[in-house]
PDB file of C-alpha atoms in Angstrom:
ATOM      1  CA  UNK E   1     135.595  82.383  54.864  1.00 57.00           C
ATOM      2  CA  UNK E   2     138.249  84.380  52.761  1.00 62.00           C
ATOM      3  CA  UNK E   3     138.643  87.929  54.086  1.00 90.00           C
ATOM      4  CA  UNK E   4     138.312  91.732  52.476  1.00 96.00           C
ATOM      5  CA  UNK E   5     140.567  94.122  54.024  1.00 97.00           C
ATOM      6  CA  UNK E   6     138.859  97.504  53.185  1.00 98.00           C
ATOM      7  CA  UNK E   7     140.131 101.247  54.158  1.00 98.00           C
ATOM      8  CA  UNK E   8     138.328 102.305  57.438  1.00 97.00           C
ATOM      9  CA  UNK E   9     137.096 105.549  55.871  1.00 98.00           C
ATOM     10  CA  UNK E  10     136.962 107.755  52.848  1.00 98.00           C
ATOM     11  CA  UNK E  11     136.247 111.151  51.538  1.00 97.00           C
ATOM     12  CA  UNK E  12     135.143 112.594  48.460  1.00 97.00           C
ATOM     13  CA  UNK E  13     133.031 115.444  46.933  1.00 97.00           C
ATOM     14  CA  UNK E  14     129.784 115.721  45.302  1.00 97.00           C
ATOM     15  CA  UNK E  15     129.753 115.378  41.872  1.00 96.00           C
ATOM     16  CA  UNK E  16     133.419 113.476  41.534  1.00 96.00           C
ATOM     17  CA  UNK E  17     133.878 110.321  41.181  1.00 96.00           C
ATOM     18  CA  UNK E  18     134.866 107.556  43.930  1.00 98.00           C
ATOM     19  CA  UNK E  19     137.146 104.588  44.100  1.00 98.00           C
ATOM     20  CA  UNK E  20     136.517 102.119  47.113  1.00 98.00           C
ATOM     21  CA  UNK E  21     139.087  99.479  47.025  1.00 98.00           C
ATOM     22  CA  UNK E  22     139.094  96.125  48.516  1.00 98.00           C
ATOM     23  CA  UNK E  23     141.745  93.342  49.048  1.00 97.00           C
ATOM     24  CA  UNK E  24     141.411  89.726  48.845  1.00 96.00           C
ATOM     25  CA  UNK E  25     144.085  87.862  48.591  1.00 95.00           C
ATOM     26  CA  UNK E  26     142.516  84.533  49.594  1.00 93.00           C
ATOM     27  CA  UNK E  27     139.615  84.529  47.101  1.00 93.00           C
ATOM     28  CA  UNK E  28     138.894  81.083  46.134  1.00 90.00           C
ATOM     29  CA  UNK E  29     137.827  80.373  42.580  1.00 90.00           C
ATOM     30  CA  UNK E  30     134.163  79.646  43.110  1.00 89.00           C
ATOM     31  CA  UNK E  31     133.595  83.330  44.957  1.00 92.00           C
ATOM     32  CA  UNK E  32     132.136  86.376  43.544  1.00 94.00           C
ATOM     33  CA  UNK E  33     132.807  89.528  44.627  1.00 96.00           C
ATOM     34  CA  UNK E  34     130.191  91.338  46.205  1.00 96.00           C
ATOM     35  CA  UNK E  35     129.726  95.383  47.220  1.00 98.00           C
ATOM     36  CA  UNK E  36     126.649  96.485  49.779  1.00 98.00           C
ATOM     37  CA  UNK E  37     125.885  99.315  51.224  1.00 98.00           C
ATOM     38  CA  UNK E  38     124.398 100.874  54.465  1.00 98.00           C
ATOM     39  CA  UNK E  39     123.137 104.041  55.449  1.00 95.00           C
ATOM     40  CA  UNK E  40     122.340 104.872  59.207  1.00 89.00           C
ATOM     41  CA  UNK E  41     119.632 102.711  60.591  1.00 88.00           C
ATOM     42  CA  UNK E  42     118.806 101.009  57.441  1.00 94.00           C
ATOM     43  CA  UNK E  43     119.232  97.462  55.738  1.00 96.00           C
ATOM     44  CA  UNK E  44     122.177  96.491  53.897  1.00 98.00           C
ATOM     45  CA  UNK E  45     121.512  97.235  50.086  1.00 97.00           C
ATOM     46  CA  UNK E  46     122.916  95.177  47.338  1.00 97.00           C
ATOM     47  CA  UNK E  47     125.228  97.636  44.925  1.00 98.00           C
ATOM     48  CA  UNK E  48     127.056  95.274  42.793  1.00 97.00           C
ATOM     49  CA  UNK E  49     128.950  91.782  42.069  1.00 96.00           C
ATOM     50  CA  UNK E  50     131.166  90.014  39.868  1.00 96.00           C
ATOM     51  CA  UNK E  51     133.733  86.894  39.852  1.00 95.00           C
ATOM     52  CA  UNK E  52     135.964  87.724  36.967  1.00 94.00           C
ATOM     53  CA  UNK E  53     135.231  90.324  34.416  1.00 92.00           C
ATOM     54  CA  UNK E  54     134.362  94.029  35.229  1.00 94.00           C
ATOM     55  CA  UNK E  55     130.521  95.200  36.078  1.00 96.00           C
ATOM     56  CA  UNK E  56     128.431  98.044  35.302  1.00 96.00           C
ATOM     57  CA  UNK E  57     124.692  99.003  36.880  1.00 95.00           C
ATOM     58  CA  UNK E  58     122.971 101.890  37.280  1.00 93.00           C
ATOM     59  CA  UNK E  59     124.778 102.532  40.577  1.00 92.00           C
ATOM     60  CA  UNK E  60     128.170 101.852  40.358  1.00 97.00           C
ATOM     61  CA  UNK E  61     131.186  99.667  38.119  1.00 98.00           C
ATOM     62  CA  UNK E  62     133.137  97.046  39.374  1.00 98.00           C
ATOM     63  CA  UNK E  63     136.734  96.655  38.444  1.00 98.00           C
ATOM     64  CA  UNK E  64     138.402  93.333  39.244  1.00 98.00           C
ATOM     65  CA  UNK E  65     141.577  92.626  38.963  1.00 97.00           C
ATOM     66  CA  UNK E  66     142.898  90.114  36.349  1.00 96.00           C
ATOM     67  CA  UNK E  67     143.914  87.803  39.729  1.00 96.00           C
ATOM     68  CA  UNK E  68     141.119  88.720  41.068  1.00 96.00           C
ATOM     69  CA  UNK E  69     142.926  89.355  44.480  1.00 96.00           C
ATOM     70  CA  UNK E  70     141.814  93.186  44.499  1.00 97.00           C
ATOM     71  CA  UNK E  71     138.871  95.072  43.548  1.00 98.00           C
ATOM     72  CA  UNK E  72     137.644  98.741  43.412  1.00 98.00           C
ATOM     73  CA  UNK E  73     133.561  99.928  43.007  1.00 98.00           C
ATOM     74  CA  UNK E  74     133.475 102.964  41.386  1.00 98.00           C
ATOM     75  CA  UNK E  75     130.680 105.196  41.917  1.00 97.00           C
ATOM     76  CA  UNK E  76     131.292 108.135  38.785  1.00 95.00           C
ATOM     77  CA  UNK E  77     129.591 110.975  40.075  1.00 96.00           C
ATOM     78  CA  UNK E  78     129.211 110.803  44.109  1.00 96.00           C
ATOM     79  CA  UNK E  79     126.207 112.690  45.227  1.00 96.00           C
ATOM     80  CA  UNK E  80     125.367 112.984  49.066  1.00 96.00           C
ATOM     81  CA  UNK E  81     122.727 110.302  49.082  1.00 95.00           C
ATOM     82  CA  UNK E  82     125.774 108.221  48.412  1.00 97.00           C
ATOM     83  CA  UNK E  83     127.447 108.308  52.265  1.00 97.00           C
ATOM     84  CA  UNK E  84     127.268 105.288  53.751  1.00 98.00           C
ATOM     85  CA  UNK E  85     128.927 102.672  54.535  1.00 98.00           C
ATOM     86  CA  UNK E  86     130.380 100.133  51.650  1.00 98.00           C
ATOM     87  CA  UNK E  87     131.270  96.448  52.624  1.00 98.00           C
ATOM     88  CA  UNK E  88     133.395  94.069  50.504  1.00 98.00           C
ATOM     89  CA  UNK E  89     131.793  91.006  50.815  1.00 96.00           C
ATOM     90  CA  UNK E  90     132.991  87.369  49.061  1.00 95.00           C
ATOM     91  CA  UNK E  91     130.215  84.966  47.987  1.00 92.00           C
ATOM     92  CA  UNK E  92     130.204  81.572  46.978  1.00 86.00           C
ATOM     93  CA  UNK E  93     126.880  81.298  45.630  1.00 74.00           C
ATOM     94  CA  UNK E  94     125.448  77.939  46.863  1.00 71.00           C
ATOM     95  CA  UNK E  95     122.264  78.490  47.827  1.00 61.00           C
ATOM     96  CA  UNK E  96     122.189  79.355  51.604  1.00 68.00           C
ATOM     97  CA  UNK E  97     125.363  80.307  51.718  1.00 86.00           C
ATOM     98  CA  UNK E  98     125.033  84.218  53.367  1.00 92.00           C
ATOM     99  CA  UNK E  99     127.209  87.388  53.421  1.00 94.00           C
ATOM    100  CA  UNK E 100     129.766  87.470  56.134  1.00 94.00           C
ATOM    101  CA  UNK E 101     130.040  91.601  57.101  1.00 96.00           C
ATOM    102  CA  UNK E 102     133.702  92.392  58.029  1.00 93.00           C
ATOM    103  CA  UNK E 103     134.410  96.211  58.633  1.00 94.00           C
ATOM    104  CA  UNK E 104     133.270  97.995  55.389  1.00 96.00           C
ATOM    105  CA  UNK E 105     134.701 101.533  54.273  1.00 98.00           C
ATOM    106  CA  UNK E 106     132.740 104.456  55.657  1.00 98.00           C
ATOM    107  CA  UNK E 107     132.295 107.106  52.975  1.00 98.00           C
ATOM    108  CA  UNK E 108     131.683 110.799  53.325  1.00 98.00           C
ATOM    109  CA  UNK E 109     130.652 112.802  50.724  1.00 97.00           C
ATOM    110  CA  UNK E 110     130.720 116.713  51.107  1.00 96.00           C
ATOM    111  CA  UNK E 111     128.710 119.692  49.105  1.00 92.00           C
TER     112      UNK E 111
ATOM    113  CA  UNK G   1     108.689  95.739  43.536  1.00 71.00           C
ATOM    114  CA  UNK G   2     107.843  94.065  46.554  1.00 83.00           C
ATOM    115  CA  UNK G   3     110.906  93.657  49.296  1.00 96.00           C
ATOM    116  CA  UNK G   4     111.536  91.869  52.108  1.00 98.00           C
ATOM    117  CA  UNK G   5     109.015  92.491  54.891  1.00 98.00           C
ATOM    118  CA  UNK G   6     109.560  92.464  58.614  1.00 98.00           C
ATOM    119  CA  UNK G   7     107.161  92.815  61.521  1.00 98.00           C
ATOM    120  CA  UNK G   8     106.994  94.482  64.184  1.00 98.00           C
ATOM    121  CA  UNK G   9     109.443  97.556  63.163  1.00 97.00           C
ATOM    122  CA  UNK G  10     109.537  98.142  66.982  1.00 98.00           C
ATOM    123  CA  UNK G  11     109.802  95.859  70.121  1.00 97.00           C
ATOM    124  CA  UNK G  12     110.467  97.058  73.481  1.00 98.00           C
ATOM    125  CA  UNK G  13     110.786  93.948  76.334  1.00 98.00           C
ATOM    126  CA  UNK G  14     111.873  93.032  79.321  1.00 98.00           C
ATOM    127  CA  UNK G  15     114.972  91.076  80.420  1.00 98.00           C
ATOM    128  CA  UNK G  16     114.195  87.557  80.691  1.00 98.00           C
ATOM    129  CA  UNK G  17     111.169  88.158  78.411  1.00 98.00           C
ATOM    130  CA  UNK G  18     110.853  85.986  75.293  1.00 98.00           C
ATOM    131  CA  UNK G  19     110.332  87.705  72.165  1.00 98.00           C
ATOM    132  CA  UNK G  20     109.780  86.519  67.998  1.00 98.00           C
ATOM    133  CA  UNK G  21     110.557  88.560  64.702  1.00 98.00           C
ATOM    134  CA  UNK G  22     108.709  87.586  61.729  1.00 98.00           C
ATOM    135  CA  UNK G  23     110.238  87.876  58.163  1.00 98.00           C
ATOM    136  CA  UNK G  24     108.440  87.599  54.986  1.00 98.00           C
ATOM    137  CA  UNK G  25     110.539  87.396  51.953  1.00 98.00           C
ATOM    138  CA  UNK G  26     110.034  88.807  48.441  1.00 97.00           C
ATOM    139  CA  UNK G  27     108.106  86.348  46.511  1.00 96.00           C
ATOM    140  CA  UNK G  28     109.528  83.510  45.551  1.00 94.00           C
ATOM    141  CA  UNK G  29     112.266  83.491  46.703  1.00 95.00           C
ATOM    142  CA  UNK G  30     113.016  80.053  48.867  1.00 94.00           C
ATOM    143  CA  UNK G  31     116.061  81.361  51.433  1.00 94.00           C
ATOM    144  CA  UNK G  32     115.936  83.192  54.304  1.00 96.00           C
ATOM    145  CA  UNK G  33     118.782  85.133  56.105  1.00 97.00           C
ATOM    146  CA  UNK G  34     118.682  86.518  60.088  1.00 98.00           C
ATOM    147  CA  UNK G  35     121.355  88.933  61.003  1.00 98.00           C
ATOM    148  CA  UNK G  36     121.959  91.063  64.116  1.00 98.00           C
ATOM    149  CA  UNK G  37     123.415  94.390  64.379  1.00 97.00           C
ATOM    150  CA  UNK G  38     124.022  96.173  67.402  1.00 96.00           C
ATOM    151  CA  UNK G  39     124.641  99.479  68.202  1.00 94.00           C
ATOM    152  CA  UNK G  40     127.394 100.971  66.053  1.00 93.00           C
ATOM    153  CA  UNK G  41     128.665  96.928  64.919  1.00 95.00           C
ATOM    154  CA  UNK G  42     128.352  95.337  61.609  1.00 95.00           C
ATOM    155  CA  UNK G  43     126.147  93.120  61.058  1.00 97.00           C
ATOM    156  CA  UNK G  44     126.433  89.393  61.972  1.00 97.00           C
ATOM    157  CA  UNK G  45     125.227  86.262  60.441  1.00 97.00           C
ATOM    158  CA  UNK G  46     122.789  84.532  62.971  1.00 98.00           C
ATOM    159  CA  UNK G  47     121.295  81.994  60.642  1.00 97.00           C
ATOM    160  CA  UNK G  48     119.522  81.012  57.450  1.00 95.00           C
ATOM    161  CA  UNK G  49     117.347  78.423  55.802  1.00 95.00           C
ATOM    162  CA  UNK G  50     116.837  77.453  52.401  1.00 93.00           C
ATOM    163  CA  UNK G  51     113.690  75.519  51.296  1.00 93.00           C
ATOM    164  CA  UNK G  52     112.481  75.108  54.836  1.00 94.00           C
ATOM    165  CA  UNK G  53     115.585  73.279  56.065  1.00 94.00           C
ATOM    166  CA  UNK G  54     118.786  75.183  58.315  1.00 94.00           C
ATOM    167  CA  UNK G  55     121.567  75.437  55.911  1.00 92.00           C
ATOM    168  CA  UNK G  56     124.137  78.107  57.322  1.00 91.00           C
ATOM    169  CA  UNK G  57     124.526  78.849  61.121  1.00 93.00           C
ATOM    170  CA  UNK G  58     126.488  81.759  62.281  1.00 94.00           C
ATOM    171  CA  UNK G  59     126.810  83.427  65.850  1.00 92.00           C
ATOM    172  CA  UNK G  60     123.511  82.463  67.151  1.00 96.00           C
ATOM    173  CA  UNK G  61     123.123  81.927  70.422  1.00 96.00           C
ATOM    174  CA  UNK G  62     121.241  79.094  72.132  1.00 97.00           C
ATOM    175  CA  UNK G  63     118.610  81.366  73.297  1.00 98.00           C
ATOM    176  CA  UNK G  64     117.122  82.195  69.702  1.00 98.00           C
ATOM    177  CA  UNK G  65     116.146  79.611  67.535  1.00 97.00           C
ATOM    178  CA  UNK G  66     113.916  80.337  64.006  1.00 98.00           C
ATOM    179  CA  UNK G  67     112.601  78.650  61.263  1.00 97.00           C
ATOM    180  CA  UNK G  68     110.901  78.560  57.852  1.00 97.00           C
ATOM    181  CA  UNK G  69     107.363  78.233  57.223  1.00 97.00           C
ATOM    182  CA  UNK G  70     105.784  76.178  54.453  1.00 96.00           C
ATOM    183  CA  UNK G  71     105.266  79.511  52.731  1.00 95.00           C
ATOM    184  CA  UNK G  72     108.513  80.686  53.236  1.00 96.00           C
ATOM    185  CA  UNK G  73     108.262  83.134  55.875  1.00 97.00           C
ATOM    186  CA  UNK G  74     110.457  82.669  58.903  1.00 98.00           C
ATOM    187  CA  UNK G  75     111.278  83.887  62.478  1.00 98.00           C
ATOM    188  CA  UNK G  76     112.914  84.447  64.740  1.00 98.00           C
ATOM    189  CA  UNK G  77     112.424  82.888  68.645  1.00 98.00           C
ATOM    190  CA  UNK G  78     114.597  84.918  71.005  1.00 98.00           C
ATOM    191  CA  UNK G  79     114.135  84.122  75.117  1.00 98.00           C
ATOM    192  CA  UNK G  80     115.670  84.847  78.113  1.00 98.00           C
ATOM    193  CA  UNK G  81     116.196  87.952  76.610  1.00 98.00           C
ATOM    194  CA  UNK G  82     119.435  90.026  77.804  1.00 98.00           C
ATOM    195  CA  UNK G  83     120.064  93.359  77.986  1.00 98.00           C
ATOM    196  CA  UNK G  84     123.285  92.852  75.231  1.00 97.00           C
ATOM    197  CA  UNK G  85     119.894  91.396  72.690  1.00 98.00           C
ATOM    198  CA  UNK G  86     118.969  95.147  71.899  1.00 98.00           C
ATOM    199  CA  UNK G  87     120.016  95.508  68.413  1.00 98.00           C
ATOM    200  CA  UNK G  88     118.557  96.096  64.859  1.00 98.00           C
ATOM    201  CA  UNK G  89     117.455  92.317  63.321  1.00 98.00           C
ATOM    202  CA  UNK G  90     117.871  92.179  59.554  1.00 98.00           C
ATOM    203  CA  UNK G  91     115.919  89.420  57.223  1.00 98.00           C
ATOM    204  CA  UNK G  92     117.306  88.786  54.619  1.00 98.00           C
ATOM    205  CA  UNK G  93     115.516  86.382  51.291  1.00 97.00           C
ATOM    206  CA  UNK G  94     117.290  85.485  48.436  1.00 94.00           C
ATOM    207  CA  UNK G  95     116.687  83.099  45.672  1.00 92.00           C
ATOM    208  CA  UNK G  96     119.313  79.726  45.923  1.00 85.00           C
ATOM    209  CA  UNK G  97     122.347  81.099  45.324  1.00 85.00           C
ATOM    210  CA  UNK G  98     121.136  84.429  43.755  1.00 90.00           C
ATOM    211  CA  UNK G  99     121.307  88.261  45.047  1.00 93.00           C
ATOM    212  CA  UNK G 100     120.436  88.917  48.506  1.00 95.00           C
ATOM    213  CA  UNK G 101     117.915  91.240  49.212  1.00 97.00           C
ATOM    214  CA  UNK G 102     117.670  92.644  53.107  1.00 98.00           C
ATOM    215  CA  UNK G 103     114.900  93.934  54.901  1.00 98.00           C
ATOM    216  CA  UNK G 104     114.588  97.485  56.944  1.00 96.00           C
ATOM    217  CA  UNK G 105     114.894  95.668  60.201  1.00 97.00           C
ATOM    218  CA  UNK G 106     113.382  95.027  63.578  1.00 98.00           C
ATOM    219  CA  UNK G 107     114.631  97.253  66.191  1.00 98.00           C
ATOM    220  CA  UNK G 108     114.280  95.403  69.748  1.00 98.00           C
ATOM    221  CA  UNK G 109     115.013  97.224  72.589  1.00 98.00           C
ATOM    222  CA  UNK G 110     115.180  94.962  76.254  1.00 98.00           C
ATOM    223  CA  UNK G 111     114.686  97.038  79.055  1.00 98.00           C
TER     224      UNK G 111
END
């Protein structure tokens, strides 16, 4: 499976906005891009994905780079319901095919 | 809208016990996802099953086996149950290739 190398840990504050990036320099052509997220004690829940052109949703954007070896989710306004933890996951989207977890980004948000 | 349902929330057993998670996916959907997460780990792919049949295997070891019903619902058959088996058990249901969608887990303690 290609592999996301994401920063251990973040910080922000409430009401600015946050930019989680991810690396992955082995994407292959038929993988999207997806972003989950987990609070404590919780299932994983499904924030965003994309293969090539940038995403917007309710919860967050998704900018990917034009060689689509990088991306960053942006959540605009960070409130404290949003610290968690955010994985970087790659998806080729046969069916079966599941999310491999590698060590997502833990983000703290302060008041 | 209905989610991914998992039963029983709560386990507590015995080493060398034998015990079996039940997963209910969100309707219609046709693949099914187990993942284990222990304490403070990501989570890790045990297995899945789309349209009844095994088609992804991850870390699972030969202790647990599961399987999908004829109406979709699968679980999970863990025995010989160590002490290192106490972890959080996600489902997981997607449909084919589409957005996965995780459960709130099964916490299973061995004692």
């Amino acid at each position: 499976d290609a592999k996301t190398t994401q920063p251990n840990s973040m910080e922000s504050n409430e009401e600015e906005p946050v930019h989680l990036p991810c690396n992955h320099s082995t994407i292959s052509g038929t993988d999207y891009i997806h972003w989950y997220r987990q609070l404590p004690s919780q299932g994983p829940e499904y924030v965003i994905h994309g293969l090539t052109s940038n995403v917007n949703n309710r919860m967050a954007s998704l900018a990917i780079a034009e060689d689509r070896k990088s991306s960053t989710l942006i959540l605009h306004r960070a409130t404290l319901r949003d610290a968690a933890v955010y994985y970087c996951i790659l998806r080729d989207v046969q069916a079966g095919t599941a999310l491999i977890f590698g060590k997502g980004t833990t983000l703290s948000v302060s008041s | 809208a209905a989610g991914v349902i998992q039963s029983p929330r709560h386990l507590i057993k015995e080493k060398r016990e034998t015990a079996t998670l039940k997963c209910y996916p969100i309707p219609r959907h046709d693949t099914v996802y187990w993942y284990q997460q222990g304490p403070g780990q990501d989570p890790q792919f045990l297995i899945s099953f789309y349209e009844k049949m095994q088609s992804d295997k991850g870390s699972i070891p030969d202790r647990f086996s599961a399987q999908q019903f004829s109406d979709y619902h699968s679980e999970l058959n863990m025995s010989s149950l160590e002490l290192g088996d106490s972890a959080l058990y996600f489902c997981a249901s997607s449909f084919g290739g589409n957005t996965i969608y995780f459960g709130e887990g099964s916490w299973l303690t061995v004692v």
